[in-house]
Amino acid sequence: MVGEPLIRIRDLRKRFGAHEVLKGVSLDVHAGEVVSVIGASGSGKSTFLRCVNVLERPNGGTMDFEGFHFDYEEGARRQPTPAQLRDLRARIGMVFQSYNLWPHLTVLENVVEAPIRVKGERPAEAREKAEALLARIGLAEKRHAYPSKLSGGQQQRVAIVRALAMQPRLMLFDEVTSALDPELVGEVLGLMASLAGEGMTMLLVTHEIGFAREVSNRVIFFDQGVIAEDGSPGDVLRQPSSERLKQFLRRVLHEDAYHAAPAAPLLGGRA
Amino acid sequence: MLDTITRWWEGFAPYVPGFAAASGLVLVLSVLAIVVSWACGLLAALGKVSRFAALRRVSEFYIWFIRGTPTLIQIFIIYFGLPQMGLRLSPFVAGVIALGVNGGAYVAEIVRSGLSAIPKGQMESAQALGMSRWHMMSRIILPQVFRVILPPVTNEAITMVKNTSLLSTITVVELTLYSQTIIATTFRPFEFYIATALIYLVMTSLISQAAGQLERYYARSL
């Protein structure tokens, strides 16, 4: 890709105590790119995602995003201030594995809270936009329901809409289908695919190799705290160059096959 | 039968205004002590998670001391003990402070457990949307904490009402001491202590009722 990247990360490092989780990660993401981050658990991929919006404060490296320049080096003068962090996060949407909707607020209240009180939108306008978004995902009639009354898939789609209501420039997805019952995964992936189709810039940590292959235009393989492979889905997933990635893909694709298996009755009787 | 009741009531009637005043004092004492206990409790809860080791120590000592010693002794220390240090308080003020400081230790523990009951993801999703710390606490976290701690908070309020009776020992003429003075002249401890108990029961039951209403209101999102 040519031109200025939307986000530029250089030599990002993060450690928890003595354990170094990210050992120097550099990545450019251009507007409109859909980047899937794959890797074994413990490879640092979720930590990396959480460093992008500084839910985890990196211990070193730099990041550029829409005019922000942060230097996370210990003692650096360009450490983000609290106000800068709020501004940054208001422009980067994030969706979590466990949805994290606020249980004491209705669906609509969940969606309009940040647009009204962080961005300062007029309540009527924010509500109108939120209702339009909810209608788009087919949950308009649930707008006054509390999250506990929704299925996991519905909750996760509301969580996506809640992030979208801030009109973010970049969306982060942290294993957003891992906590879902298998039959609910599709509706969430479907929404993400349509977002990707509309040109949203997305960075997603996922175990859904099929989704990474079909929807993203770039796949990154994390291994032991560094980016081990980076390329188009065709290159990275069909012709993995490293033995570690081959092993990883064998393991997860094997799991995929396992999940697909119950469709055919093994012992007869229970179809 | 009717005759007996009439005679009972005639025995009581002269003391109704006194009982009303004493009950009012119980309510005033309870409300003030609860306010003090929340101030102490929130400070101690914050102190316990402070960055400064000294503040953590102070909070831990406070909670440990209060929960490990009798409330009555704490009242005596403040009312009888402090004058020796040059601090003489009226029975009313000493009583409010003693009960408030006492309740604060329990409130601190309640608040702490309530905060830890909220999943970390609730704060992260708020932060990830750009909320300030104050916004997150006031709109997202504390409303959830409040729902979680409502039952123990109710218990604390009830305990506070009952604990005001301990202030009879430092000459606060609240319900208990008032009934004792009547009994000293009427020699009818059974009726008057039962009546006193019933008045406490009405007050604590009203608190339970109100809390139940609140709980049902909060349960709408469950």
Short mmCIF file of C-alpha atoms in Angstrom, two decimals:
data_model
loop_
_atom_site.label_atom_id
_atom_site.label_comp_id
_atom_site.label_asym_id
_atom_site.label_seq_id
_atom_site.Cartn_x
_atom_site.Cartn_y
_atom_site.Cartn_z
CA MET A 1 0.00 0.00 0.00
CA VAL A 2 1.12 3.51 -0.67
CA GLY A 3 0.47 6.76 1.15
CA GLU A 4 0.43 7.60 4.84
CA PRO A 5 -0.74 4.77 7.05
CA LEU A 6 -3.70 5.42 9.36
CA ILE A 7 -1.69 4.01 12.22
CA ARG A 8 2.02 3.48 12.47
CA ILE A 9 3.54 1.43 15.26
CA ARG A 10 7.27 1.03 15.73
CA ASP A 11 9.17 -1.34 18.00
CA LEU A 12 6.32 -1.69 20.49
CA ARG A 13 7.34 -3.49 23.66
CA LYS A 14 5.32 -4.62 26.67
CA ARG A 15 6.25 -6.67 29.68
CA PHE A 16 4.33 -7.89 32.69
CA GLY A 17 6.85 -8.03 35.52
CA ALA A 18 9.84 -9.93 34.19
CA HIS A 19 7.87 -11.52 31.38
CA GLU A 20 8.27 -9.72 28.07
CA VAL A 21 5.08 -10.24 26.07
CA LEU A 22 5.79 -7.95 23.12
CA LYS A 23 9.38 -7.82 21.99
CA GLY A 24 9.37 -5.08 19.41
CA VAL A 25 6.32 -5.04 17.14
CA SER A 26 6.19 -2.73 14.11
CA LEU A 27 3.10 -2.40 11.99
CA ASP A 28 1.51 0.03 9.55
CA VAL A 29 -2.21 -0.18 8.94
CA HIS A 30 -3.68 1.83 6.07
CA ALA A 31 -7.21 3.15 5.94
CA GLY A 32 -9.59 0.47 4.71
CA GLU A 33 -7.34 -2.44 5.53
CA VAL A 34 -8.77 -5.44 7.37
CA VAL A 35 -5.95 -7.07 9.27
CA SER A 36 -6.41 -10.43 11.00
CA VAL A 37 -4.00 -11.21 13.80
CA ILE A 38 -3.56 -14.91 14.46
CA GLY A 39 -1.29 -16.83 16.77
CA ALA A 40 -1.25 -19.30 19.65
CA SER A 41 -2.51 -18.18 23.04
CA GLY A 42 0.29 -16.40 24.85
CA SER A 43 1.84 -15.19 21.62
CA GLY A 44 1.06 -11.58 22.58
CA LYS A 45 -1.62 -10.87 19.98
CA SER A 46 -4.32 -9.74 22.43
CA THR A 47 -1.82 -7.68 24.41
CA PHE A 48 -0.78 -6.03 21.17
CA LEU A 49 -4.36 -5.10 20.37
CA ARG A 50 -4.84 -3.69 23.86
CA CYS A 51 -1.69 -1.62 23.45
CA VAL A 52 -3.12 0.06 20.35
CA ASN A 53 -5.74 1.93 22.41
CA VAL A 54 -3.50 1.84 25.47
CA LEU A 55 -5.69 -0.32 27.68
CA GLU A 56 -2.24 -1.72 28.34
CA ARG A 57 0.46 0.91 28.55
CA PRO A 58 3.42 -0.21 26.42
CA ASN A 59 6.89 -0.07 27.94
CA GLY A 60 8.61 1.09 24.78
CA GLY A 61 8.17 1.98 21.14
CA THR A 62 6.21 4.67 19.34
CA MET A 63 2.79 5.05 17.79
CA ASP A 64 1.39 7.56 15.31
CA PHE A 65 -2.35 7.87 14.76
CA GLU A 66 -4.22 10.84 13.29
CA GLY A 67 -1.78 13.47 14.45
CA PHE A 68 -0.99 11.82 17.77
CA HIS A 69 2.61 10.89 18.30
CA PHE A 70 3.27 8.81 21.39
CA ASP A 71 6.62 7.64 22.67
CA TYR A 72 6.22 4.94 25.28
CA GLU A 73 9.91 4.75 26.20
CA GLU A 74 10.40 5.01 29.96
CA GLY A 75 10.93 8.67 30.80
CA ALA A 76 9.99 9.85 27.30
CA ARG A 77 8.33 13.24 27.10
CA ARG A 78 5.73 12.12 24.56
CA GLN A 79 3.96 9.71 26.91
CA PRO A 80 0.22 10.13 26.29
CA THR A 81 -1.63 12.39 28.73
CA PRO A 82 -5.00 11.29 30.14
CA ALA A 83 -6.79 13.79 27.88
CA GLN A 84 -4.95 12.52 24.80
CA LEU A 85 -5.81 8.96 25.74
CA ARG A 86 -9.50 9.81 25.96
CA ASP A 87 -9.32 11.53 22.59
CA LEU A 88 -7.47 8.58 21.04
CA ARG A 89 -9.89 6.03 22.45
CA ALA A 90 -12.88 8.04 21.29
CA ARG A 91 -11.59 7.52 17.74
CA ILE A 92 -10.71 3.85 18.06
CA GLY A 93 -13.57 1.44 18.63
CA MET A 94 -12.98 -1.78 20.53
CA VAL A 95 -15.05 -4.92 20.89
CA PHE A 96 -14.23 -7.52 23.52
CA GLN A 97 -14.56 -11.26 23.84
CA SER A 98 -17.01 -10.92 26.73
CA TYR A 99 -19.18 -8.17 25.10
CA ASN A 100 -18.94 -5.97 28.21
CA LEU A 101 -22.28 -4.28 27.68
CA TRP A 102 -23.29 -2.36 30.79
CA PRO A 103 -26.01 -4.47 32.41
CA HIS A 104 -27.79 -1.61 34.20
CA LEU A 105 -28.44 0.30 30.98
CA THR A 106 -30.79 -0.61 28.15
CA VAL A 107 -29.49 -1.42 24.69
CA LEU A 108 -30.19 2.11 23.50
CA GLU A 109 -28.64 3.68 26.60
CA ASN A 110 -25.53 1.55 26.09
CA VAL A 111 -25.18 2.83 22.54
CA VAL A 112 -25.80 6.55 23.19
CA GLU A 113 -23.82 6.94 26.43
CA ALA A 114 -20.45 7.70 24.86
CA PRO A 115 -21.68 9.73 21.87
CA ILE A 116 -23.60 12.03 24.22
CA ARG A 117 -21.21 12.29 27.12
CA VAL A 118 -17.84 11.81 25.47
CA LYS A 119 -18.39 13.37 22.06
CA GLY A 120 -21.01 15.85 23.20
CA GLU A 121 -23.64 14.93 20.64
CA ARG A 122 -27.17 16.19 21.17
CA PRO A 123 -29.20 13.41 22.85
CA ALA A 124 -31.96 13.43 20.23
CA GLU A 125 -29.45 13.21 17.42
CA ALA A 126 -27.45 10.45 19.15
CA ARG A 127 -30.62 8.45 19.77
CA GLU A 128 -31.70 8.78 16.17
CA LYS A 129 -28.33 7.56 14.93
CA ALA A 130 -28.28 4.73 17.45
CA GLU A 131 -31.74 3.60 16.43
CA ALA A 132 -30.71 3.61 12.78
CA LEU A 133 -27.68 1.46 13.60
CA LEU A 134 -29.77 -0.91 15.70
CA ALA A 135 -32.30 -1.18 12.90
CA ARG A 136 -29.51 -2.08 10.53
CA ILE A 137 -28.54 -5.09 12.64
CA GLY A 138 -32.17 -6.03 13.13
CA LEU A 139 -32.33 -5.18 16.82
CA ALA A 140 -34.46 -2.04 16.67
CA GLU A 141 -37.25 -3.63 18.66
CA LYS A 142 -34.77 -4.58 21.41
CA ARG A 143 -33.66 -1.01 22.04
CA HIS A 144 -35.40 -0.75 25.39
CA ALA A 145 -34.39 -4.23 26.52
CA TYR A 146 -31.63 -4.83 29.04
CA PRO A 147 -28.56 -6.76 27.85
CA SER A 148 -29.45 -9.77 30.01
CA LYS A 149 -32.51 -10.32 27.84
CA LEU A 150 -30.38 -10.70 24.70
CA SER A 151 -28.55 -13.73 23.33
CA GLY A 152 -24.76 -13.65 23.27
CA GLY A 153 -24.76 -12.98 19.55
CA GLN A 154 -27.20 -10.10 19.96
CA GLN A 155 -25.18 -8.65 22.82
CA GLN A 156 -22.01 -8.80 20.80
CA ARG A 157 -23.66 -7.10 17.85
CA VAL A 158 -24.91 -4.36 20.15
CA ALA A 159 -21.34 -4.03 21.47
CA ILE A 160 -20.16 -3.55 17.89
CA VAL A 161 -22.86 -0.95 17.28
CA ARG A 162 -21.92 0.81 20.54
CA ALA A 163 -18.38 1.20 19.24
CA LEU A 164 -19.58 2.24 15.77
CA ALA A 165 -21.80 4.96 17.23
CA MET A 166 -18.63 6.90 18.03
CA GLN A 167 -17.79 6.87 14.31
CA PRO A 168 -14.34 5.44 14.91
CA ARG A 169 -11.57 5.56 12.32
CA LEU A 170 -10.31 2.15 13.39
CA MET A 171 -12.03 -0.85 14.95
CA LEU A 172 -10.29 -3.35 17.21
CA PHE A 173 -11.85 -6.78 17.68
CA ASP A 174 -10.41 -8.96 20.43
CA GLU A 175 -11.52 -12.57 19.84
CA VAL A 176 -15.09 -11.38 19.66
CA THR A 177 -16.62 -14.75 18.80
CA SER A 178 -14.68 -16.89 21.27
CA ALA A 179 -17.28 -16.69 24.03
CA LEU A 180 -20.24 -17.35 21.74
CA ASP A 181 -22.18 -20.54 21.28
CA PRO A 182 -21.22 -21.94 17.89
CA GLU A 183 -24.61 -21.26 16.32
CA LEU A 184 -24.32 -17.56 17.22
CA VAL A 185 -20.87 -17.01 15.72
CA GLY A 186 -22.21 -16.52 12.20
CA GLU A 187 -24.34 -13.44 12.93
CA VAL A 188 -21.41 -11.63 14.50
CA LEU A 189 -18.96 -12.55 11.75
CA GLY A 190 -21.60 -11.52 9.21
CA LEU A 191 -21.83 -8.06 10.73
CA MET A 192 -18.05 -7.75 10.77
CA ALA A 193 -17.85 -8.85 7.14
CA SER A 194 -20.36 -6.22 6.09
CA LEU A 195 -18.40 -3.59 8.03
CA ALA A 196 -15.25 -4.66 6.20
CA GLY A 197 -17.18 -4.41 2.95
CA GLU A 198 -18.03 -0.80 3.76
CA GLY A 199 -14.38 0.09 4.07
CA MET A 200 -13.97 0.17 7.85
CA THR A 201 -10.35 -0.17 8.93
CA MET A 202 -10.22 -3.20 11.16
CA LEU A 203 -7.63 -4.93 13.30
CA LEU A 204 -8.89 -8.21 14.65
CA VAL A 205 -7.48 -10.95 16.81
CA THR A 206 -9.25 -14.11 15.80
CA HIS A 207 -9.24 -17.88 15.85
CA GLU A 208 -11.63 -17.97 12.91
CA ILE A 209 -9.18 -18.89 10.18
CA GLY A 210 -11.94 -19.10 7.61
CA PHE A 211 -13.02 -15.55 8.37
CA ALA A 212 -9.41 -14.34 8.27
CA ARG A 213 -9.01 -15.94 4.87
CA GLU A 214 -12.21 -14.65 3.31
CA VAL A 215 -12.74 -11.22 4.82
CA SER A 216 -9.36 -9.78 5.71
CA ASN A 217 -6.93 -8.52 3.13
CA ARG A 218 -3.96 -9.09 5.37
CA VAL A 219 -3.01 -11.70 7.91
CA ILE A 220 -0.39 -11.34 10.63
CA PHE A 221 0.99 -14.30 12.54
CA PHE A 222 2.18 -13.51 16.05
CA ASP A 223 4.73 -15.81 17.59
CA GLN A 224 6.54 -15.32 20.91
CA GLY A 225 5.94 -11.58 21.04
CA VAL A 226 6.91 -10.65 17.50
CA ILE A 227 5.24 -10.59 14.09
CA ALA A 228 6.53 -13.77 12.51
CA GLU A 229 4.61 -13.54 9.22
CA ASP A 230 2.73 -10.74 7.51
CA GLY A 231 1.07 -10.89 4.13
CA SER A 232 -2.06 -11.53 2.14
CA PRO A 233 -4.34 -14.30 3.42
CA GLY A 234 -3.37 -16.38 0.40
CA ASP A 235 0.32 -16.15 1.15
CA VAL A 236 0.20 -16.49 4.91
CA LEU A 237 -2.54 -19.11 5.22
CA ARG A 238 -2.03 -21.19 2.06
CA GLN A 239 1.76 -21.04 1.84
CA PRO A 240 3.03 -20.52 5.38
CA SER A 241 6.78 -20.18 5.29
CA SER A 242 7.65 -20.98 8.91
CA GLU A 243 7.33 -24.32 10.59
CA ARG A 244 5.68 -22.64 13.62
CA LEU A 245 2.87 -21.25 11.48
CA LYS A 246 2.38 -24.59 9.73
CA GLN A 247 2.07 -26.26 13.13
CA PHE A 248 -0.32 -23.57 14.36
CA LEU A 249 -2.54 -23.84 11.29
CA ARG A 250 -2.63 -27.62 11.53
CA ARG A 251 -3.80 -27.31 15.10
CA VAL A 252 -6.53 -24.73 14.54
CA LEU A 253 -7.76 -26.17 11.25
CA HIS A 254 -7.97 -29.51 12.93
CA GLU A 255 -10.17 -27.84 15.54
CA ASP A 256 -12.33 -26.39 12.79
CA ALA A 257 -12.80 -29.86 11.35
CA TYR A 258 -13.67 -31.11 14.82
CA HIS A 259 -16.31 -28.41 15.25
CA ALA A 260 -17.79 -29.30 11.88
CA ALA A 261 -17.91 -33.03 12.64
CA PRO A 262 -21.17 -33.39 14.61
CA ALA A 263 -23.12 -32.50 11.47
CA ALA A 264 -22.79 -36.12 10.40
CA PRO A 265 -24.15 -38.71 12.82
CA LEU A 266 -21.38 -40.99 13.96
CA LEU A 267 -23.27 -43.62 15.85
CA GLY A 268 -26.55 -43.38 14.01
CA GLY A 269 -29.85 -42.46 15.59
CA ARG A 270 -29.11 -38.91 16.74
CA ALA A 271 -29.22 -36.82 13.59
CA MET B 1 -61.25 -7.70 77.63
CA LEU B 2 -62.05 -4.25 76.32
CA ASP B 3 -61.63 -3.08 79.84
CA THR B 4 -58.08 -4.46 80.03
CA ILE B 5 -57.07 -2.83 76.77
CA THR B 6 -58.51 0.47 77.88
CA ARG B 7 -56.56 0.31 81.10
CA TRP B 8 -53.37 -0.54 79.23
CA TRP B 9 -53.83 2.34 76.90
CA GLU B 10 -54.53 4.68 79.77
CA GLY B 11 -51.24 3.59 81.27
CA PHE B 12 -49.47 4.41 78.02
CA ALA B 13 -51.19 7.54 76.88
CA PRO B 14 -49.25 10.05 79.01
CA TYR B 15 -46.00 8.77 77.55
CA VAL B 16 -46.90 8.87 73.86
CA PRO B 17 -45.41 12.33 73.23
CA GLY B 18 -42.25 11.23 75.05
CA PHE B 19 -41.98 8.08 72.98
CA ALA B 20 -42.51 10.09 69.82
CA ALA B 21 -39.74 12.50 70.73
CA ALA B 22 -37.37 9.68 71.68
CA SER B 23 -38.14 7.87 68.41
CA GLY B 24 -37.47 11.06 66.50
CA LEU B 25 -34.12 11.32 68.24
CA VAL B 26 -33.32 7.73 67.22
CA LEU B 27 -34.00 8.63 63.61
CA VAL B 28 -31.90 11.80 63.77
CA LEU B 29 -29.03 9.93 65.44
CA SER B 30 -29.24 7.12 62.88
CA VAL B 31 -29.28 9.41 59.85
CA LEU B 32 -26.36 11.50 61.12
CA ALA B 33 -24.34 8.43 62.12
CA ILE B 34 -25.01 6.83 58.72
CA VAL B 35 -23.75 9.97 56.99
CA VAL B 36 -20.60 9.92 59.13
CA SER B 37 -20.17 6.19 58.52
CA TRP B 38 -20.29 6.68 54.73
CA ALA B 39 -17.73 9.45 54.90
CA CYS B 40 -15.42 7.27 57.02
CA GLY B 41 -16.17 4.16 54.98
CA LEU B 42 -15.46 5.72 51.59
CA LEU B 43 -12.24 7.26 52.88
CA ALA B 44 -11.13 3.95 54.36
CA ALA B 45 -12.05 2.05 51.20
CA LEU B 46 -10.05 4.51 49.11
CA GLY B 47 -7.22 4.41 51.65
CA LYS B 48 -7.06 0.66 51.41
CA VAL B 49 -6.30 0.79 47.69
CA SER B 50 -4.12 3.90 47.93
CA ARG B 51 -0.72 4.16 46.29
CA PHE B 52 0.69 5.26 49.64
CA ALA B 53 1.61 2.49 52.05
CA ALA B 54 1.01 4.72 55.07
CA LEU B 55 -2.61 5.34 54.05
CA ARG B 56 -3.15 1.64 53.45
CA ARG B 57 -1.79 0.91 56.94
CA VAL B 58 -4.04 3.49 58.58
CA SER B 59 -7.13 2.13 56.81
CA GLU B 60 -6.29 -1.44 57.65
CA PHE B 61 -5.67 -0.59 61.30
CA TYR B 62 -8.96 1.33 61.48
CA ILE B 63 -10.99 -1.51 60.04
CA TRP B 64 -9.19 -4.11 62.14
CA PHE B 65 -9.61 -2.18 65.39
CA ILE B 66 -13.28 -1.29 64.89
CA ARG B 67 -14.39 -4.72 63.79
CA GLY B 68 -12.44 -6.42 66.56
CA THR B 69 -13.67 -4.42 69.55
CA PRO B 70 -17.14 -3.98 71.12
CA THR B 71 -19.13 -1.01 69.92
CA LEU B 72 -19.93 -0.12 73.52
CA ILE B 73 -16.24 0.18 74.39
CA GLN B 74 -15.71 2.42 71.35
CA ILE B 75 -18.53 4.67 72.57
CA PHE B 76 -16.97 4.78 76.05
CA ILE B 77 -13.55 5.65 74.63
CA ILE B 78 -14.98 8.63 72.78
CA TYR B 79 -17.35 9.90 75.46
CA PHE B 80 -15.46 9.07 78.66
CA GLY B 81 -11.92 8.65 77.35
CA LEU B 82 -11.40 11.67 75.12
CA PRO B 83 -12.11 14.31 77.83
CA GLN B 84 -8.99 13.05 79.57
CA MET B 85 -7.14 14.06 76.37
CA GLY B 86 -8.81 17.47 76.57
CA LEU B 87 -11.62 16.77 74.12
CA ARG B 88 -14.99 17.02 75.81
CA LEU B 89 -17.98 16.19 73.57
CA SER B 90 -21.68 16.39 74.31
CA PRO B 91 -23.35 12.97 74.60
CA PHE B 92 -25.17 13.59 71.32
CA VAL B 93 -22.05 14.52 69.35
CA ALA B 94 -19.96 11.78 70.93
CA GLY B 95 -22.71 9.28 70.13
CA VAL B 96 -22.98 10.28 66.48
CA ILE B 97 -19.20 10.19 66.04
CA ALA B 98 -18.82 6.85 67.83
CA LEU B 99 -21.58 5.13 65.86
CA GLY B 100 -20.44 6.74 62.61
CA VAL B 101 -16.81 5.76 63.02
CA ASN B 102 -17.95 2.29 64.00
CA GLY B 103 -20.22 1.89 60.97
CA GLY B 104 -17.52 3.27 58.67
CA ALA B 105 -15.35 0.20 59.10
CA TYR B 106 -18.20 -2.00 57.92
CA VAL B 107 -19.12 0.36 55.09
CA ALA B 108 -15.48 0.28 53.92
CA GLU B 109 -15.58 -3.48 53.61
CA ILE B 110 -18.95 -3.39 51.85
CA VAL B 111 -17.76 -0.84 49.30
CA ARG B 112 -14.54 -2.73 48.69
CA SER B 113 -16.34 -6.01 48.08
CA GLY B 114 -18.88 -4.25 45.86
CA LEU B 115 -16.16 -2.73 43.69
CA SER B 116 -14.38 -6.04 43.34
CA ALA B 117 -17.64 -7.69 42.27
CA ILE B 118 -17.74 -5.62 39.07
CA PRO B 119 -15.94 -7.40 36.22
CA LYS B 120 -12.86 -5.61 34.90
CA GLY B 121 -14.37 -5.64 31.42
CA GLN B 122 -16.98 -3.12 32.55
CA MET B 123 -14.28 -0.53 33.12
CA GLU B 124 -12.35 -1.47 30.02
CA SER B 125 -15.32 -1.03 27.72
CA ALA B 126 -15.94 2.38 29.29
CA GLN B 127 -12.31 3.42 28.94
CA ALA B 128 -12.17 2.11 25.38
CA LEU B 129 -14.93 4.56 24.44
CA GLY B 130 -12.92 7.49 25.74
CA MET B 131 -14.68 8.03 29.05
CA SER B 132 -12.94 9.94 31.81
CA ARG B 133 -12.39 8.20 35.11
CA TRP B 134 -15.07 10.28 36.79
CA HIS B 135 -17.58 9.59 34.01
CA MET B 136 -16.83 5.88 34.16
CA MET B 137 -17.20 5.70 37.94
CA SER B 138 -20.33 7.82 38.20
CA ARG B 139 -22.29 6.44 35.24
CA ILE B 140 -21.03 2.90 34.73
CA ILE B 141 -19.35 1.45 37.80
CA LEU B 142 -20.96 2.97 40.91
CA PRO B 143 -24.56 2.34 39.78
CA GLN B 144 -23.64 -1.30 39.44
CA VAL B 145 -21.79 -1.32 42.75
CA PHE B 146 -24.80 0.24 44.43
CA ARG B 147 -27.07 -2.55 43.25
CA VAL B 148 -24.63 -5.20 44.48
CA ILE B 149 -24.16 -3.66 47.92
CA LEU B 150 -27.77 -2.71 48.56
CA PRO B 151 -28.50 -5.75 50.80
CA PRO B 152 -25.45 -5.31 53.08
CA VAL B 153 -26.02 -1.54 53.12
CA THR B 154 -29.57 -2.18 54.30
CA ASN B 155 -28.26 -4.40 57.07
CA GLU B 156 -25.87 -1.68 58.10
CA ALA B 157 -28.68 0.88 58.31
CA ILE B 158 -30.72 -1.49 60.45
CA THR B 159 -27.75 -2.19 62.69
CA MET B 160 -27.25 1.55 63.06
CA VAL B 161 -30.83 2.09 64.26
CA LYS B 162 -30.46 -0.69 66.81
CA ASN B 163 -27.02 0.50 67.92
CA THR B 164 -28.41 3.90 68.91
CA SER B 165 -29.81 2.12 71.98
CA LEU B 166 -26.21 1.78 73.19
CA LEU B 167 -26.13 5.56 73.52
CA SER B 168 -28.48 5.19 76.52
CA THR B 169 -25.30 4.40 78.45
CA ILE B 170 -23.88 7.87 77.80
CA THR B 171 -27.05 9.73 78.81
CA VAL B 172 -28.52 10.33 75.37
CA VAL B 173 -32.26 10.21 76.06
CA GLU B 174 -33.16 8.13 73.07
CA LEU B 175 -35.79 5.41 73.05
CA THR B 176 -34.04 2.94 75.32
CA LEU B 177 -33.07 5.40 78.03
CA TYR B 178 -36.48 7.04 77.83
CA SER B 179 -38.27 3.77 78.44
CA GLN B 180 -35.90 3.00 81.31
CA THR B 181 -36.80 6.26 82.98
CA ILE B 182 -40.51 5.50 82.65
CA ILE B 183 -40.05 2.03 83.99
CA ALA B 184 -38.19 3.45 86.96
CA THR B 185 -41.37 5.23 87.98
CA THR B 186 -44.10 2.87 86.70
CA PHE B 187 -42.44 -0.46 87.55
CA ARG B 188 -43.94 -1.95 84.38
CA PRO B 189 -40.84 -3.20 82.51
CA PHE B 190 -42.71 -5.84 80.51
CA GLU B 191 -45.17 -3.54 78.76
CA PHE B 192 -42.76 -0.70 78.23
CA TYR B 193 -39.86 -2.78 76.96
CA ILE B 194 -42.21 -4.59 74.59
CA ALA B 195 -43.54 -1.25 73.39
CA THR B 196 -39.99 0.01 72.92
CA ALA B 197 -39.03 -3.10 70.97
CA LEU B 198 -42.08 -2.66 68.74
CA ILE B 199 -41.09 0.90 67.92
CA TYR B 200 -37.60 -0.24 66.91
CA LEU B 201 -39.23 -3.02 64.90
CA VAL B 202 -41.39 -0.56 63.00
CA MET B 203 -38.36 1.56 62.12
CA THR B 204 -36.18 -1.35 60.97
CA SER B 205 -39.07 -2.90 59.05
CA LEU B 206 -39.63 0.35 57.19
CA ILE B 207 -35.97 0.33 56.17
CA SER B 208 -36.29 -3.28 54.95
CA GLN B 209 -39.42 -2.39 53.03
CA ALA B 210 -37.81 0.56 51.31
CA ALA B 211 -34.74 -1.51 50.45
CA GLY B 212 -36.95 -4.23 49.05
CA GLN B 213 -38.64 -1.70 46.77
CA LEU B 214 -35.26 -0.45 45.59
CA GLU B 215 -34.05 -3.99 45.00
CA ARG B 216 -37.07 -4.79 42.89
CA TYR B 217 -36.47 -1.61 40.93
CA TYR B 218 -32.88 -2.61 40.26
CA ALA B 219 -33.84 -6.16 39.41
CA ARG B 220 -35.55 -4.93 36.25
CA SER B 221 -32.24 -5.20 34.40
CA LEU B 222 -31.48 -8.75 35.56
#
